[in-house]
C-alpha cells in the first residue's frame, strides 16, 4: 500500500471522552452493501431536494414551492422564474405541475443526511479490478487502483440528483489518479411515458490513460459503473467492454424546421459561408477539406433548412447482441432544452425500451456535434448511450436517399463484472466535539499517525521539536499547502461527524444567535484584534506640483505585521503527544471586527450601546432579490397644519407630515447592524458570523411621494409645525432658527414662491444663489431667518472656497485654496471581463485602469481634507451680528431639506468621460460636478454627523419622486446622508474607496471579507427595513383626476443620405455589421467602439429637426393654443440641445429660449420663470413659445401652470455601449421630464407628450424605437419609482 493507504489501517477506531462533554465518532463500516441500499432508498428524497430551477444552481433554494416540469424533456423551473417577459418560455413543452413542500425541497437537511451516511474514504476491491484489467488488457490502467484510498472530495446538488465525488491521489496531496462518482437520485432522465430509473449509481474513472504512456487524448469516460435502483437488493457492477460497429438504415419522413431555422438563420447565412469558402484565400483549404469529406465544417448541407418529423431506423442485428435500435422515432417539440432542440423519441411499446436520438455536443469544439441513441434524454448520461452515429451525420441526411444507409455506427457495450465491490475504509481517526460552550474547542480529531502530524506541521515545525504546533492556515502559499493536507485528512470526517452528531453551535440556517460577551475590552475597541491604521499627512511635491500623502516611515510595514499577528477566529493546533488536531473557535474576534465597523469614526462612547451576537453556519440562504419598495402612510394618523387660505393639506399629505414629525421628534427607533464573517479555513464551508447591533432613533427621512404629489408643501407644513420651537432655539452666533433648504440651482426661486404661496407666517426667507449673494447677508439675518434656500452646488460657486478659507484661516492667496476636483475619485478595477490582458506584471489589467486614477483620488482626498480643516477652524470662531458673508458651514440649522436627493446619490454612467461631456453641456446647471459638489457639501463620507459640513438640530429630510433605489449601495448612501443611519456595509461602501491611497486600497482588498450569502441577505433585508422606517411614498390620484396623459409617437423616416451617415457613424463596428438594426449594446468600448459618435449622429439627423419644427408649428396652429408654451427635453451630452435650438431658431416666427452656460443662477431662474407664469406684459407675449431644456433639468421644475405640451427630442441613453447602460436611471429621468407638466396644478384636461422616433429610409426600426421600448417598459418604470403597488 502507498503512504495514503498506510494511514488508514483496517482496525476498529477507539476514542476517549473529554470530561463527559465529548461525542464520539464510530467509523466501523466495512461492507458498503447497507450503505448503497440506504442511498437507493433515499433516491426519491434526493430528487425532491435537488436543483429544480436554474435559479438554484448558485446554491440557493427557490422561494417557490410550486414547480413546472416537462413530461418529455424533464426540464424544470419554479413558478417564480416563469412569469413576465423575461421568464422561461415553456410554450413548446408538455408542462406538468409539481408541488414540493419546504421539508421535501430542503437541500440543507438532505445534505446533512447524506454526509452522515457517506464514509470519508472508500477502497476498491483488488480482485474485481484485476478481473477488469484482464478482460480489457488493462486499457483503462486500473491495475493498481486497489492500492489507493478514494477520499471524499465533495457532495454537490445537481438537477434531479446528488453527487458525491471521491478522488484517489498520487502521494500525499498529489494529483488525482482516479475518481469514483456516486449519483443518488435520477440515474437516467426519461420522459414520463418511460419507466423511471432512480436509485444510486457509481462511476469509476481512471486518469492513468491521460498520465502514462501511451497517452489517451480527449474525454475520459467511466471504465466501470455500479447501479442499484430503488427496490433492488444488490449493487450490480459492469465494465466497459470493447466497442463494436454495425450498419443502420435511417430514413426520415415529413418535414420540420431545422434548429438553424428556428433560431432565425436565413439563406443569407448559407450564402455567406459559401462565399467565404470560395474566396481566393480560403479556396485551397476548402478544397482539401472537401477531399477529406469535411465539407460540412465549412458550409451547410444542401437541405440544411429542414429536419425530418419522423425517423425510421432499421437495425439488422440479432437481439442477443444488445438492445435493438430499430423503430419509429418521432421528433419532440421541446425547444432549447435539448442540444440544437434535437430529440426524436422511440416510444416504449411494452417490449422494447424507450430510446432517444439526440445530438451530443462536442464541448471541446474539436469536431461537430454528433448523433447518439440513448436510453436517457440527457446526453451527459454516458452509461446510457447505446450507439454513436458517424461524426458527419446530420438529421437532414435522413431525408436524402443516398445518405440513409449509415455505416460504422459504433455500439457501446458493457459487460457484467460479478464479484466487484468497494468497501468503506476503516480509520484509526476519532472525531469528538464538546456539547457545551465552556472552552474554545470546536472539534477535535485524535488518532493521527506520526506521518500525518509531520505532514501537517511541515511548514510550521519542520524539525518536529514542538509538542504543540499552531498551524498557519489563513494566508499565504504556506498556509494553502497545510490547508490542502487538512482537507484530505480531516474535512470529510469533520463533516460526517457534524452531520450525524452536531456541534456545540447549531449549524442550520435557522439557528438562533448566541450572545457574545466581552472579556475585558468592549467590543470594537481591541486594537490587537483590529490594529489602528497609520495616520496620513499631506505634503506638496515640488517636482510634480501636486499634494501627496505621507505617513511615518515604516508605519505601513508595522501595521501589516500587526495584521498578521492579530488573533484569528479559528486556530488549528496539532498536539504531538496526544496525536490530535484541535480546531479552536474564538467568536470574540469576529465580534470585535463587526463592532469596530459599526462604531468607528462615528463619535465617542458608542461602544457602550453595542451588543454582539454570533452563530456558526454551514449553509447560507440567498437574499431575496426583489426590488425595494416604498410604502404609503395610509395607516397613520393625520397632523393638521394651518396653511394660508384657501389652501389646506390633503389627507395623505397630513399623514406624511405625521411620519416625518415622528422622525424629527425621535420617536422612530431603528436597529443599526454590522456583520463580520470569518470563514473557517478548509473545505468544510463553515463560517462564523458576528452581528453587532445598536438601537438608535432615526434623525432623517425621505418624502418620496409621486411627481406632483406636493412634497414641497409637505416640507413647508413641517417647517410651520415647528417654527415656534425653532425660533426659541436660536442664539448667536451659530444657532439659527432657519430650516436650510438645499436645492438644484434652478429651483431656488420656485421654493421662494411656493413658501409665499402657502403661508404668510414665514417672513424671513433668504435665497442664496452664489457667493456674491452670501456676502450681502449678515450673521444676524441668517440666525433670525425662518428659511434659507441655497444651491446644492454652492461649493462650485465662484469664490466660495476662497471665502471659506479667508474667514476660517485668514488666507487670501488664491493658489492655496484647492478647487473642487474635476473628476470623482476613481476605483481601481481588480478584474476584467471581455478584455484581453497582456502578459505584463506592470499592467496586469491591460490598461483598464487609468494611470492617473491615483492622482485623481489624491486630488479628491486632499480637497476633502482641506475642506474639513477649514470647517473645523471656522467653527472655533465667534462672529459679530453685523458681519456678512459667513459660510453656511458655520451655522447650526434647525433642520435641513435636500430637494431632489437622488441627484446627489446617483452617478451617471458617463461620469468617467466628464471632460468629453462638458463640452456638450452648455448650461453648467446640473452637470456631474454639481453632484460631486452636493455630495461634498452633505458630507457623504463623513461618519461623525457632528463633523459634517451641514449640522442640524432636529432632522434632515430628502425629497424625491424617483428615488432610484435599484441597488443596496444607493439605499446605504441614502441612509448615511439622511441622518447618519448605519445600514450593513457602510464601512466598506465604495464611496470610501473613491479617495483612498494605493496602500489603503490594498489593505481594503486584503482585509475586507467577501460578502457571503448570509451577509448579503442581511444587507437586503436591512435596506428594506430602513426604507420602511424612514421613507414614505404616497400617490396623488385625487390631484390628477380629470387630467389625461396623451402619448404621441411622431415617426419620421431618414433620407437615403441620412441612412448612410447613420450607418457610417457606428464607429469601430465592422462595416459588414453596420446596419439600421444595430443596438447600443453591440458597442464594446474595450474593442475600440465609440458609441458617442453614433448617438450624436442619431440626434443630429436633419429629419429629426424638421419633425421638431413640424410638431411645434402644429401645436401652435391649433385653435386656442396660439400662445401656449412648449417644453422640449434633449440630451445635452450628445449635442442634441444645441441642434434642437439651432433648428428652432432657424425657423421664422418660432425661435426658442435656452439656458446658456454664461447665465448666472439668477438669470437661469428668471428664464425658467417666463414659462412658469402667464404672459402679462407685451414683452412676455413677444417671447418665444418654446423652451429647450436638457434632461439634467428634469428634476423639480414646476411648469404645469402654463405648459401642457412636452416633446422628447431623443430617447435618453447614458452609457458607453455594451452593458454600461442603466435603463432604470434613464427611465427615471424621462419620467421626471414628463412630470414637469403632468402634475397636480395642471389647469388643462389633457397633457400631450410627443416622442420623436426616427426610422430607416424604408421604415426599419432603428435606435429610437429600441430605446423608447426600453425606457417605457413597465418593469423598468416600477424599479425607477419603487412604488409598493
PDB file of C-alpha atoms in Angstrom, residues 844-940:
ATOM      1  CA  UNK A 844      -1.973  43.281 -15.161  1.00  0.00           C
ATOM      2  CA  UNK A 845      -5.318  44.810 -16.113  1.00  0.00           C
ATOM      3  CA  UNK A 846      -4.489  45.601 -19.701  1.00  0.00           C
ATOM      4  CA  UNK A 847      -4.954  49.368 -19.490  1.00  0.00           C
ATOM      5  CA  UNK A 848      -8.373  49.068 -17.846  1.00  0.00           C
ATOM      6  CA  UNK A 849      -7.149  51.297 -15.009  1.00  0.00           C
ATOM      7  CA  UNK A 850      -6.241  54.860 -15.866  1.00  0.00           C
ATOM      8  CA  UNK A 851      -2.674  55.576 -14.720  1.00  0.00           C
ATOM      9  CA  UNK A 852      -3.968  58.925 -13.410  1.00  0.00           C
ATOM     10  CA  UNK A 853      -6.506  57.259 -11.131  1.00  0.00           C
ATOM     11  CA  UNK A 854      -4.336  57.524  -8.036  1.00  0.00           C
ATOM     12  CA  UNK A 855      -3.618  61.175  -8.757  1.00  0.00           C
ATOM     13  CA  UNK A 856      -7.356  61.812  -9.051  1.00  0.00           C
ATOM     14  CA  UNK A 857      -8.001  60.006  -5.780  1.00  0.00           C
ATOM     15  CA  UNK A 858      -5.339  62.155  -4.146  1.00  0.00           C
ATOM     16  CA  UNK A 859      -6.930  65.335  -5.510  1.00  0.00           C
ATOM     17  CA  UNK A 860     -10.349  64.309  -4.232  1.00  0.00           C
ATOM     18  CA  UNK A 861      -8.982  63.281  -0.836  1.00  0.00           C
ATOM     19  CA  UNK A 862      -6.898  66.458  -0.459  1.00  0.00           C
ATOM     20  CA  UNK A 863      -9.891  68.659  -1.224  1.00  0.00           C
ATOM     21  CA  UNK A 864     -11.965  66.867   1.433  1.00  0.00           C
ATOM     22  CA  UNK A 865      -9.086  67.082   3.918  1.00  0.00           C
ATOM     23  CA  UNK A 866      -8.636  70.827   3.453  1.00  0.00           C
ATOM     24  CA  UNK A 867     -12.387  71.484   3.293  1.00  0.00           C
ATOM     25  CA  UNK A 868     -12.985  69.817   6.662  1.00  0.00           C
ATOM     26  CA  UNK A 869      -9.922  71.505   8.133  1.00  0.00           C
ATOM     27  CA  UNK A 870     -11.368  74.881   7.138  1.00  0.00           C
ATOM     28  CA  UNK A 871     -14.722  73.946   8.686  1.00  0.00           C
ATOM     29  CA  UNK A 872     -13.086  72.871  11.952  1.00  0.00           C
ATOM     30  CA  UNK A 873     -11.231  76.197  12.193  1.00  0.00           C
ATOM     31  CA  UNK A 874     -14.313  78.153  11.127  1.00  0.00           C
ATOM     32  CA  UNK A 875     -16.449  76.732  13.929  1.00  0.00           C
ATOM     33  CA  UNK A 876     -13.912  77.769  16.540  1.00  0.00           C
ATOM     34  CA  UNK A 877     -14.534  81.438  15.750  1.00  0.00           C
ATOM     35  CA  UNK A 878     -17.137  83.898  17.019  1.00  0.00           C
ATOM     36  CA  UNK A 879     -18.589  86.498  14.695  1.00  0.00           C
ATOM     37  CA  UNK A 880     -20.459  89.713  15.295  1.00  0.00           C
ATOM     38  CA  UNK A 881     -24.070  90.063  14.263  1.00  0.00           C
ATOM     39  CA  UNK A 882     -23.281  92.571  11.560  1.00  0.00           C
ATOM     40  CA  UNK A 883     -20.554  90.546   9.852  1.00  0.00           C
ATOM     41  CA  UNK A 884     -21.510  89.375   6.374  1.00  0.00           C
ATOM     42  CA  UNK A 885     -20.557  86.505   4.081  1.00  0.00           C
ATOM     43  CA  UNK A 886     -20.047  83.893   6.776  1.00  0.00           C
ATOM     44  CA  UNK A 887     -20.091  80.444   5.073  1.00  0.00           C
ATOM     45  CA  UNK A 888     -23.076  78.170   5.635  1.00  0.00           C
ATOM     46  CA  UNK A 889     -20.910  75.501   7.298  1.00  0.00           C
ATOM     47  CA  UNK A 890     -20.525  77.782  10.336  1.00  0.00           C
ATOM     48  CA  UNK A 891     -24.172  77.661  11.378  1.00  0.00           C
ATOM     49  CA  UNK A 892     -26.270  75.069  13.165  1.00  0.00           C
ATOM     50  CA  UNK A 893     -29.635  74.726  11.410  1.00  0.00           C
ATOM     51  CA  UNK A 894     -32.969  73.724  12.872  1.00  0.00           C
ATOM     52  CA  UNK A 895     -33.454  71.141  10.138  1.00  0.00           C
ATOM     53  CA  UNK A 896     -32.335  70.527   6.579  1.00  0.00           C
ATOM     54  CA  UNK A 897     -34.302  69.654   3.447  1.00  0.00           C
ATOM     55  CA  UNK A 898     -32.461  68.329   0.385  1.00  0.00           C
ATOM     56  CA  UNK A 899     -34.655  68.578  -2.701  1.00  0.00           C
ATOM     57  CA  UNK A 900     -34.142  66.018  -5.447  1.00  0.00           C
ATOM     58  CA  UNK A 901     -31.883  63.985  -3.172  1.00  0.00           C
ATOM     59  CA  UNK A 902     -31.391  61.355  -5.870  1.00  0.00           C
ATOM     60  CA  UNK A 903     -29.376  63.908  -7.864  1.00  0.00           C
ATOM     61  CA  UNK A 904     -26.687  63.736  -5.193  1.00  0.00           C
ATOM     62  CA  UNK A 905     -26.829  59.960  -4.898  1.00  0.00           C
ATOM     63  CA  UNK A 906     -26.744  58.809  -8.479  1.00  0.00           C
ATOM     64  CA  UNK A 907     -23.622  58.956 -10.552  1.00  0.00           C
ATOM     65  CA  UNK A 908     -24.295  58.952 -14.259  1.00  0.00           C
ATOM     66  CA  UNK A 909     -22.687  56.246 -16.341  1.00  0.00           C
ATOM     67  CA  UNK A 910     -20.570  58.671 -18.319  1.00  0.00           C
ATOM     68  CA  UNK A 911     -19.022  60.253 -15.236  1.00  0.00           C
ATOM     69  CA  UNK A 912     -15.653  58.839 -16.209  1.00  0.00           C
ATOM     70  CA  UNK A 913     -15.937  60.745 -19.500  1.00  0.00           C
ATOM     71  CA  UNK A 914     -16.748  64.042 -17.815  1.00  0.00           C
ATOM     72  CA  UNK A 915     -14.191  66.019 -19.735  1.00  0.00           C
ATOM     73  CA  UNK A 916     -15.748  64.910 -23.005  1.00  0.00           C
ATOM     74  CA  UNK A 917     -19.273  65.503 -21.768  1.00  0.00           C
ATOM     75  CA  UNK A 918     -18.570  69.026 -20.548  1.00  0.00           C
ATOM     76  CA  UNK A 919     -18.041  70.467 -23.984  1.00  0.00           C
ATOM     77  CA  UNK A 920     -21.573  69.487 -24.991  1.00  0.00           C
ATOM     78  CA  UNK A 921     -23.339  70.788 -21.897  1.00  0.00           C
ATOM     79  CA  UNK A 922     -23.910  74.474 -22.450  1.00  0.00           C
ATOM     80  CA  UNK A 923     -25.732  75.078 -19.184  1.00  0.00           C
ATOM     81  CA  UNK A 924     -23.394  74.143 -16.353  1.00  0.00           C
ATOM     82  CA  UNK A 925     -26.598  73.661 -14.414  1.00  0.00           C
ATOM     83  CA  UNK A 926     -26.939  70.039 -13.355  1.00  0.00           C
ATOM     84  CA  UNK A 927     -23.663  68.598 -14.561  1.00  0.00           C
ATOM     85  CA  UNK A 928     -21.853  65.827 -12.756  1.00  0.00           C
ATOM     86  CA  UNK A 929     -19.642  68.353 -10.991  1.00  0.00           C
ATOM     87  CA  UNK A 930     -22.807  69.684  -9.331  1.00  0.00           C
ATOM     88  CA  UNK A 931     -23.487  66.217  -7.976  1.00  0.00           C
ATOM     89  CA  UNK A 932     -19.947  65.929  -6.672  1.00  0.00           C
ATOM     90  CA  UNK A 933     -20.240  69.339  -5.034  1.00  0.00           C
ATOM     91  CA  UNK A 934     -23.519  68.250  -3.451  1.00  0.00           C
ATOM     92  CA  UNK A 935     -22.025  65.046  -2.085  1.00  0.00           C
ATOM     93  CA  UNK A 936     -19.128  67.019  -0.606  1.00  0.00           C
ATOM     94  CA  UNK A 937     -21.460  69.606   0.959  1.00  0.00           C
ATOM     95  CA  UNK A 938     -23.606  66.882   2.519  1.00  0.00           C
ATOM     96  CA  UNK A 939     -20.559  65.005   3.834  1.00  0.00           C
ATOM     97  CA  UNK A 940     -21.237  61.653   2.241  1.00  0.00           C
TER      98      UNK A 940
END
